[in-house]
Amino acid sequence: MTPFLTIRQATISLVIFCAIYAFIFLFGTFYIYRLIRVGPRGQLFEIPGLAFPNRPMSLADAAPIHEPSHAGAGE
Amino acid sequence: MVMFWVSLLAVSVLLYVLLDGVDLGVGLLFGLANGEARRGAMLSAVAPIWDGNETWLVVTAVILWGAFPVVYATLLSAFYLPLIVMLLGLILRGVAFEFRYKTQRLRWIWDLSFAGGSLIATFIQGMTVGALVEGLQITNGEYSGGEVGWLTPFAVLCGVGLCLGYALLGSCWLVRKCEVEVREIARHQIPVLAVGVLAFLVVVFAYALAENLPILHRWIDRPYLFVFPAIGAIAAIVLALSILNHNDYWPFYMVALIFLSAFGTLALSFWPYMIPFVVTVDEAAAPQSSLMFMFWGGAVVFPLMLLYTLVSYRVFRGKVGETAGYGHH
């Protein structure tokens, strides 16, 4: 253990790393879940004209998904 | 060999501050902007360049780690939590770029993350430099200031100052890259931010005088250092004139020149220390054999990085189309 790094500091950094990554991946998972719920639409595979190689996520740059009907399903 | 790595470090830090300062500044102004059209245009202005800019932070860290391990170790011990929080701020704003176009209802979360992450990262960078200028508490070559030894009024002041400075850089970039509404609003923000930066510099100088900071003695010893503030003052005058003339390009170059002169001022008043008045460049340098071993890595990769930075700025030159959103078709 390095002399200056206290357990408290290491714990704090671990907790905030976990919190931020949990936040990000929670939304990422939610987004993928929504994509799966909507299912494939239109052409099965088409490379978007504006997809950039340095931005893998731009492959999914189709129009934003509109609210599926599941919002009212439980009522 | 030591000078080679010092020069590389200086260029990396300067490029990081100038280039990432632009997109962090746009991130700060993004928090003040309302309306999807404005926000979209602001993001488009930095979309092609922001991630490349952050590689210079990585380069800076790698050079410190490889060539100046003592400095790397001391800085990381002294600023452990703030630097981790800064990284998380940068991660959050990077993700926000991608995620905000995937939602409409929750877009505010990512807009908040983008502006908030930019604010946190900028503030911590300024605060770190402020704490270094004021001097870290070091005993027997080890940092001994404790967990929050960096948290001083002066460091907080420098954090606020850098927020103003980056926002100024960002507003000049928006004037340069955007048109109509975004450009006009940014043009009105420049004088306000410039006056803010000026006020910050006056307060810093007064504080340094009042506290008799050791760095001030270097200025009395080395009167030639006043060349840099003089360059900054001339750049500020040209900036004011270019705003009055509604020029789109000069403000950015002038603010970049002001940053360059501020960087030169700091670097030369630190010299030959890397951590002021504790560790000199020569003391901090890794053994000659390590420096030699890494030389070819630096000599080959560094020019390539400069080249792709130049190429990417050349490819994405000119005004951003108003409707060309980052994630839209």
Short mmCIF file of C-alpha atoms in Angstrom, two decimals:
data_model
loop_
_atom_site.label_atom_id
_atom_site.label_comp_id
_atom_site.label_asym_id
_atom_site.label_seq_id
_atom_site.Cartn_x
_atom_site.Cartn_y
_atom_site.Cartn_z
CA MET A 1 0.00 0.00 0.00
CA THR A 2 1.36 3.42 -0.87
CA PRO A 3 2.07 5.46 2.23
CA PHE A 4 -0.12 8.43 1.36
CA LEU A 5 -3.15 6.66 -0.06
CA THR A 6 -5.52 6.01 2.80
CA ILE A 7 -8.12 3.25 2.82
CA ARG A 8 -10.76 5.94 3.02
CA GLN A 9 -9.59 7.58 -0.20
CA ALA A 10 -9.38 4.24 -2.01
CA THR A 11 -12.89 3.34 -0.82
CA ILE A 12 -14.34 6.67 -1.89
CA SER A 13 -12.82 6.37 -5.35
CA LEU A 14 -14.10 2.79 -5.74
CA VAL A 15 -17.61 3.79 -4.68
CA ILE A 16 -17.84 6.77 -7.02
CA PHE A 17 -16.41 4.75 -9.93
CA CYS A 18 -19.04 2.07 -9.31
CA ALA A 19 -21.79 4.68 -9.00
CA ILE A 20 -20.94 6.47 -12.26
CA TYR A 21 -20.47 3.25 -14.24
CA ALA A 22 -23.67 1.79 -12.78
CA PHE A 23 -25.49 4.94 -13.86
CA ILE A 24 -24.08 4.76 -17.40
CA PHE A 25 -24.60 1.03 -17.90
CA LEU A 26 -28.09 1.18 -16.38
CA PHE A 27 -29.13 3.57 -19.13
CA GLY A 28 -27.23 1.57 -21.75
CA THR A 29 -29.02 -1.61 -20.71
CA PHE A 30 -32.35 0.20 -20.65
CA TYR A 31 -31.71 1.48 -24.17
CA ILE A 32 -30.87 -1.99 -25.46
CA TYR A 33 -34.00 -3.35 -23.75
CA ARG A 34 -36.08 -0.73 -25.52
CA LEU A 35 -34.47 -1.61 -28.87
CA ILE A 36 -35.28 -5.29 -28.32
CA ARG A 37 -38.88 -4.52 -27.37
CA VAL A 38 -39.44 -2.50 -30.52
CA GLY A 39 -37.86 -5.28 -32.57
CA PRO A 40 -36.33 -5.07 -36.03
CA ARG A 41 -37.94 -2.55 -38.32
CA GLY A 42 -37.58 -1.76 -41.99
CA GLN A 43 -34.61 -3.25 -43.74
CA LEU A 44 -32.83 -5.74 -41.56
CA PHE A 45 -29.39 -4.36 -42.23
CA GLU A 46 -28.42 -1.09 -43.71
CA ILE A 47 -25.29 0.85 -42.90
CA PRO A 48 -26.34 4.38 -42.05
CA GLY A 49 -24.81 6.91 -44.39
CA LEU A 50 -23.59 8.99 -41.49
CA ALA A 51 -21.95 6.19 -39.51
CA PHE A 52 -18.44 7.10 -38.40
CA PRO A 53 -15.84 4.41 -37.83
CA ASN A 54 -14.65 6.17 -34.67
CA ARG A 55 -18.16 6.14 -33.21
CA PRO A 56 -19.49 2.60 -33.14
CA MET A 57 -22.72 3.84 -31.62
CA SER A 58 -23.46 5.91 -34.70
CA LEU A 59 -24.52 2.62 -36.37
CA ALA A 60 -27.60 2.88 -34.18
CA ASP A 61 -28.23 6.47 -35.19
CA ALA A 62 -31.69 5.84 -36.64
CA ALA A 63 -34.53 8.14 -35.67
CA PRO A 64 -35.19 8.08 -31.90
CA ILE A 65 -37.46 5.27 -30.82
CA HIS A 66 -40.92 6.50 -30.01
CA GLU A 67 -42.75 5.39 -26.93
CA PRO A 68 -43.96 1.84 -27.45
CA SER A 69 -47.43 0.99 -26.21
CA HIS A 70 -46.14 -0.79 -23.10
CA ALA A 71 -46.64 2.41 -21.11
CA GLY A 72 -50.34 1.74 -20.91
CA ALA A 73 -50.11 -2.03 -20.82
CA GLY A 74 -50.35 -2.36 -17.08
CA GLU A 75 -53.41 -0.18 -16.69
CA MET B 1 17.36 13.93 -23.39
CA VAL B 2 15.64 15.49 -20.40
CA MET B 3 14.95 18.61 -22.45
CA PHE B 4 13.37 16.48 -25.17
CA TRP B 5 10.83 15.07 -22.73
CA VAL B 6 10.25 18.43 -21.04
CA SER B 7 9.48 19.96 -24.44
CA LEU B 8 7.12 17.11 -25.31
CA LEU B 9 5.39 17.55 -21.97
CA ALA B 10 5.08 21.31 -22.45
CA VAL B 11 3.61 20.90 -25.94
CA SER B 12 1.15 18.22 -24.75
CA VAL B 13 -0.07 20.28 -21.80
CA LEU B 14 -0.41 23.38 -23.97
CA LEU B 15 -2.29 21.51 -26.70
CA TYR B 16 -4.53 19.89 -24.11
CA VAL B 17 -5.40 23.21 -22.50
CA LEU B 18 -6.03 24.91 -25.84
CA LEU B 19 -7.88 22.11 -27.61
CA ASP B 20 -9.81 20.46 -24.80
CA GLY B 21 -10.31 23.91 -23.30
CA VAL B 22 -12.42 24.64 -26.37
CA ASP B 23 -14.78 21.72 -25.96
CA LEU B 24 -14.90 21.89 -22.16
CA GLY B 25 -15.76 25.59 -22.57
CA VAL B 26 -18.49 24.78 -25.08
CA GLY B 27 -19.74 22.23 -22.52
CA LEU B 28 -19.92 24.97 -19.88
CA LEU B 29 -21.82 27.31 -22.23
CA PHE B 30 -24.05 24.40 -23.24
CA GLY B 31 -25.33 24.39 -19.66
CA LEU B 32 -26.48 27.99 -20.10
CA ALA B 33 -28.02 27.45 -23.53
CA ASN B 34 -31.67 26.65 -24.04
CA GLY B 35 -33.48 25.27 -27.03
CA GLU B 36 -32.65 22.10 -28.92
CA ALA B 37 -31.54 23.97 -32.06
CA ARG B 38 -28.93 25.96 -30.14
CA ARG B 39 -27.73 22.98 -28.16
CA GLY B 40 -27.48 20.81 -31.27
CA ALA B 41 -25.45 23.46 -33.09
CA MET B 42 -23.11 23.85 -30.11
CA LEU B 43 -22.48 20.12 -29.96
CA SER B 44 -21.91 19.96 -33.72
CA ALA B 45 -19.24 22.63 -33.39
CA VAL B 46 -17.11 20.36 -31.19
CA ALA B 47 -18.35 16.88 -32.20
CA PRO B 48 -15.58 16.06 -34.70
CA ILE B 49 -12.74 17.12 -32.45
CA TRP B 50 -13.57 16.60 -28.78
CA ASP B 51 -12.36 13.03 -28.35
CA GLY B 52 -9.11 13.66 -30.21
CA ASN B 53 -8.47 16.59 -27.89
CA GLU B 54 -8.58 14.41 -24.82
CA THR B 55 -5.79 12.20 -26.13
CA TRP B 56 -3.45 15.06 -25.18
CA LEU B 57 -4.40 14.56 -21.54
CA VAL B 58 -3.46 10.90 -21.92
CA VAL B 59 -0.16 11.89 -23.55
CA THR B 60 0.55 14.30 -20.70
CA ALA B 61 -0.11 11.60 -18.11
CA VAL B 62 2.00 9.04 -19.99
CA ILE B 63 4.96 11.42 -20.30
CA LEU B 64 4.75 12.25 -16.60
CA TRP B 65 4.51 8.56 -15.74
CA GLY B 66 7.35 7.47 -17.98
CA ALA B 67 9.77 10.37 -17.97
CA PHE B 68 9.02 12.12 -14.68
CA PRO B 69 7.78 9.37 -12.35
CA VAL B 70 8.45 11.39 -9.19
CA VAL B 71 6.13 14.14 -10.36
CA TYR B 72 3.50 11.63 -11.44
CA ALA B 73 3.62 9.92 -8.05
CA THR B 74 3.53 13.16 -6.08
CA LEU B 75 0.70 14.69 -8.10
CA LEU B 76 -1.37 11.55 -7.90
CA SER B 77 -0.86 11.28 -4.14
CA ALA B 78 -1.66 14.92 -3.55
CA PHE B 79 -4.64 15.12 -5.91
CA TYR B 80 -5.88 11.54 -5.77
CA LEU B 81 -9.59 12.17 -5.22
CA PRO B 82 -9.92 15.34 -7.30
CA LEU B 83 -8.17 13.73 -10.28
CA ILE B 84 -10.39 10.65 -10.06
CA VAL B 85 -13.46 12.90 -9.92
CA MET B 86 -12.10 14.85 -12.91
CA LEU B 87 -11.76 11.62 -14.91
CA LEU B 88 -15.30 10.63 -13.99
CA GLY B 89 -16.50 14.06 -15.12
CA LEU B 90 -14.75 13.54 -18.46
CA ILE B 91 -16.23 10.02 -18.78
CA LEU B 92 -19.73 11.32 -18.03
CA ARG B 93 -19.55 14.09 -20.59
CA GLY B 94 -18.12 11.75 -23.22
CA VAL B 95 -20.98 9.31 -22.72
CA ALA B 96 -23.49 12.17 -22.74
CA PHE B 97 -22.42 13.04 -26.30
CA GLU B 98 -23.61 9.62 -27.46
CA PHE B 99 -26.56 9.04 -25.17
CA ARG B 100 -28.41 12.33 -25.48
CA TYR B 101 -29.67 11.58 -29.00
CA LYS B 102 -31.01 8.19 -27.95
CA THR B 103 -33.73 9.64 -25.78
CA GLN B 104 -36.16 12.50 -25.83
CA ARG B 105 -37.86 12.26 -22.47
CA LEU B 106 -34.64 11.83 -20.51
CA ARG B 107 -32.42 14.04 -22.67
CA TRP B 108 -32.16 16.51 -19.79
CA ILE B 109 -30.20 13.92 -17.79
CA TRP B 110 -27.50 13.77 -20.47
CA ASP B 111 -27.55 17.50 -21.07
CA LEU B 112 -26.98 17.92 -17.35
CA SER B 113 -24.21 15.28 -17.43
CA PHE B 114 -22.52 17.02 -20.34
CA ALA B 115 -22.55 20.46 -18.74
CA GLY B 116 -21.89 19.11 -15.24
CA GLY B 117 -19.04 16.85 -16.35
CA SER B 118 -17.43 19.76 -18.22
CA LEU B 119 -17.80 21.98 -15.16
CA ILE B 120 -16.30 19.43 -12.77
CA ALA B 121 -13.36 18.63 -15.04
CA THR B 122 -12.58 22.29 -15.71
CA PHE B 123 -12.87 23.34 -12.10
CA ILE B 124 -10.57 20.56 -10.90
CA GLN B 125 -7.94 21.33 -13.54
CA GLY B 126 -7.87 24.96 -12.48
CA MET B 127 -7.85 24.05 -8.81
CA THR B 128 -4.93 21.67 -9.30
CA VAL B 129 -2.83 24.34 -10.98
CA GLY B 130 -3.82 26.81 -8.24
CA ALA B 131 -2.75 24.41 -5.50
CA LEU B 132 0.58 23.82 -7.29
CA VAL B 133 1.21 27.55 -7.59
CA GLU B 134 0.47 28.05 -3.92
CA GLY B 135 2.80 25.16 -3.06
CA LEU B 136 2.15 21.64 -1.82
CA GLN B 137 3.17 20.50 1.61
CA ILE B 138 6.05 18.10 1.05
CA THR B 139 8.25 16.48 3.69
CA ASN B 140 11.23 14.28 2.83
CA GLY B 141 10.17 14.17 -0.80
CA GLU B 142 6.71 12.85 -0.02
CA TYR B 143 3.44 14.69 -0.12
CA SER B 144 2.26 15.27 3.44
CA GLY B 145 -0.66 17.66 3.04
CA GLY B 146 -3.36 15.10 3.73
CA GLU B 147 -6.47 14.17 1.79
CA VAL B 148 -7.70 17.70 1.17
CA GLY B 149 -4.43 19.61 1.48
CA TRP B 150 -5.10 21.12 -1.95
CA LEU B 151 -8.37 22.70 -0.87
CA THR B 152 -7.48 26.36 -0.32
CA PRO B 153 -9.33 29.57 -1.21
CA PHE B 154 -6.62 30.31 -3.79
CA ALA B 155 -7.05 26.90 -5.45
CA VAL B 156 -10.84 27.35 -5.55
CA LEU B 157 -10.34 30.80 -7.04
CA CYS B 158 -8.13 29.30 -9.76
CA GLY B 159 -10.79 26.65 -10.43
CA VAL B 160 -13.40 29.37 -11.00
CA GLY B 161 -10.90 31.32 -13.10
CA LEU B 162 -10.25 28.39 -15.42
CA CYS B 163 -14.02 27.89 -15.85
CA LEU B 164 -14.23 31.50 -17.05
CA GLY B 165 -11.15 31.01 -19.24
CA TYR B 166 -12.37 27.82 -20.92
CA ALA B 167 -15.84 29.34 -21.38
CA LEU B 168 -14.15 32.30 -23.11
CA LEU B 169 -12.22 29.91 -25.36
CA GLY B 170 -15.44 28.00 -26.06
CA SER B 171 -17.43 31.13 -26.91
CA CYS B 172 -14.73 32.22 -29.37
CA TRP B 173 -14.85 28.77 -30.96
CA LEU B 174 -18.64 29.05 -31.33
CA VAL B 175 -18.25 32.44 -33.01
CA ARG B 176 -15.77 30.84 -35.37
CA LYS B 177 -17.72 27.68 -36.15
CA CYS B 178 -21.38 28.67 -35.93
CA GLU B 179 -23.72 31.07 -37.60
CA VAL B 180 -26.77 33.20 -36.82
CA GLU B 181 -28.24 32.75 -33.35
CA VAL B 182 -25.50 30.68 -31.72
CA ARG B 183 -22.81 32.98 -33.06
CA GLU B 184 -24.60 36.15 -31.95
CA ILE B 185 -25.18 34.85 -28.42
CA ALA B 186 -21.58 33.66 -28.14
CA ARG B 187 -20.40 37.04 -29.40
CA HIS B 188 -22.29 38.72 -26.59
CA GLN B 189 -20.83 36.31 -24.05
CA ILE B 190 -17.21 37.04 -25.03
CA PRO B 191 -16.96 40.54 -23.45
CA VAL B 192 -18.61 39.32 -20.24
CA LEU B 193 -16.30 36.32 -19.97
CA ALA B 194 -13.23 38.34 -20.96
CA VAL B 195 -13.95 40.88 -18.21
CA GLY B 196 -14.45 37.96 -15.82
CA VAL B 197 -11.06 36.47 -16.75
CA LEU B 198 -9.43 39.89 -16.37
CA ALA B 199 -10.99 40.37 -12.93
CA PHE B 200 -9.79 36.88 -11.98
CA LEU B 201 -6.22 37.72 -13.04
CA VAL B 202 -6.29 40.94 -10.99
CA VAL B 203 -7.56 39.08 -7.91
CA VAL B 204 -4.92 36.34 -8.35
CA PHE B 205 -2.18 38.91 -8.63
CA ALA B 206 -3.43 40.81 -5.58
CA TYR B 207 -3.68 37.57 -3.61
CA ALA B 208 -0.16 36.53 -4.61
CA LEU B 209 1.10 39.94 -3.47
CA ALA B 210 -0.82 39.84 -0.19
CA GLU B 211 0.21 36.28 0.65
CA ASN B 212 3.73 36.88 -0.60
CA LEU B 213 3.65 33.63 -2.60
CA PRO B 214 7.15 32.34 -3.35
CA ILE B 215 6.36 32.29 -7.05
CA LEU B 216 6.22 36.09 -6.96
CA HIS B 217 9.91 36.35 -6.12
CA ARG B 218 10.74 34.68 -9.41
CA TRP B 219 9.06 37.61 -11.11
CA ILE B 220 11.26 40.11 -9.33
CA ASP B 221 14.33 38.02 -10.20
CA ARG B 222 13.35 37.58 -13.81
CA PRO B 223 11.89 40.83 -15.17
CA TYR B 224 11.88 39.37 -18.71
CA LEU B 225 8.91 37.26 -17.61
CA PHE B 226 6.78 40.38 -18.04
CA VAL B 227 7.01 39.81 -21.80
CA PHE B 228 4.22 37.22 -21.46
CA PRO B 229 1.66 39.43 -19.69
CA ALA B 230 2.51 42.08 -22.27
CA ILE B 231 1.70 39.66 -25.11
CA GLY B 232 -1.51 38.77 -23.26
CA ALA B 233 -2.44 42.45 -22.93
CA ILE B 234 -1.88 43.10 -26.64
CA ALA B 235 -3.94 40.01 -27.50
CA ALA B 236 -6.72 41.28 -25.23
CA ILE B 237 -6.77 44.62 -27.07
CA VAL B 238 -6.91 42.89 -30.46
CA LEU B 239 -9.68 40.66 -29.06
CA ALA B 240 -11.72 43.70 -28.08
CA LEU B 241 -11.21 45.29 -31.52
CA SER B 242 -12.11 42.08 -33.34
CA ILE B 243 -15.35 41.82 -31.35
CA LEU B 244 -16.23 45.43 -32.19
CA ASN B 245 -15.53 44.66 -35.88
CA HIS B 246 -17.70 41.53 -35.77
CA ASN B 247 -14.84 39.37 -36.96
CA ASP B 248 -15.51 35.63 -36.67
CA TYR B 249 -11.94 34.34 -36.65
CA TRP B 250 -9.66 36.73 -34.77
CA PRO B 251 -11.27 36.34 -31.32
CA PHE B 252 -10.36 32.66 -31.16
CA TYR B 253 -6.74 33.24 -32.15
CA MET B 254 -6.40 36.07 -29.68
CA VAL B 255 -7.82 34.08 -26.77
CA ALA B 256 -5.54 31.19 -27.77
CA LEU B 257 -2.65 33.67 -27.63
CA ILE B 258 -3.77 34.82 -24.17
CA PHE B 259 -3.78 31.19 -23.02
CA LEU B 260 -0.36 30.68 -24.60
CA SER B 261 1.05 33.67 -22.74
CA ALA B 262 -0.53 32.51 -19.47
CA PHE B 263 1.00 29.07 -20.01
CA GLY B 264 4.40 30.58 -20.80
CA THR B 265 4.16 32.74 -17.69
CA LEU B 266 3.40 29.77 -15.47
CA ALA B 267 5.95 27.44 -17.06
CA LEU B 268 8.79 29.95 -16.87
CA SER B 269 7.98 31.03 -13.33
CA PHE B 270 8.06 27.35 -12.30
CA TRP B 271 11.30 26.64 -14.19
CA PRO B 272 13.49 24.74 -13.33
CA TYR B 273 11.02 23.26 -10.87
CA MET B 274 8.28 20.88 -11.94
CA ILE B 275 6.58 20.90 -8.57
CA PRO B 276 7.30 24.44 -7.46
CA PHE B 277 10.25 24.75 -5.12
CA VAL B 278 10.39 21.06 -4.27
CA VAL B 279 11.27 18.97 -7.31
CA THR B 280 13.32 20.28 -10.23
CA VAL B 281 13.11 18.95 -13.76
CA ASP B 282 16.45 17.16 -13.43
CA GLU B 283 15.52 15.60 -10.10
CA ALA B 284 12.21 14.47 -11.49
CA ALA B 285 13.59 12.89 -14.66
CA ALA B 286 13.69 9.10 -14.93
CA PRO B 287 17.13 7.44 -15.38
CA GLN B 288 18.86 8.22 -18.65
CA SER B 289 18.39 4.64 -19.87
CA SER B 290 14.59 4.87 -19.41
CA LEU B 291 14.49 8.19 -21.23
CA MET B 292 16.56 6.73 -24.08
CA PHE B 293 14.35 3.64 -24.24
CA MET B 294 11.24 5.76 -24.63
CA PHE B 295 12.86 8.23 -27.01
CA TRP B 296 11.84 6.48 -30.22
CA GLY B 297 8.30 6.06 -28.97
CA GLY B 298 8.10 9.78 -28.43
CA ALA B 299 9.98 10.74 -31.57
CA VAL B 300 7.76 8.61 -33.83
CA VAL B 301 4.33 8.73 -32.19
CA PHE B 302 4.35 12.39 -31.21
CA PRO B 303 4.78 13.82 -34.73
CA LEU B 304 2.12 11.40 -35.99
CA MET B 305 -0.28 12.69 -33.34
CA LEU B 306 0.47 16.29 -34.30
CA LEU B 307 -0.16 15.33 -37.92
CA TYR B 308 -3.54 13.72 -37.33
CA THR B 309 -4.59 16.62 -35.12
CA LEU B 310 -3.72 19.03 -37.94
CA VAL B 311 -5.45 16.85 -40.52
CA SER B 312 -8.63 16.49 -38.46
CA TYR B 313 -8.86 20.24 -37.88
CA ARG B 314 -8.27 20.80 -41.60
CA VAL B 315 -10.94 18.29 -42.61
CA PHE B 316 -13.50 19.84 -40.26
CA ARG B 317 -12.62 23.45 -41.02
CA GLY B 318 -15.24 26.06 -41.80
CA LYS B 319 -18.68 26.73 -40.43
CA VAL B 320 -20.90 24.02 -39.09
CA GLY B 321 -24.21 23.76 -40.94
CA GLU B 322 -27.03 24.78 -38.64
CA THR B 323 -29.03 21.62 -39.11
CA ALA B 324 -26.13 19.17 -39.13
CA GLY B 325 -26.74 17.66 -35.71
CA TYR B 326 -24.38 15.18 -34.15
CA GLY B 327 -26.77 12.26 -34.22
CA HIS B 328 -29.44 13.40 -36.65
CA HIS B 329 -30.00 12.45 -40.24
#
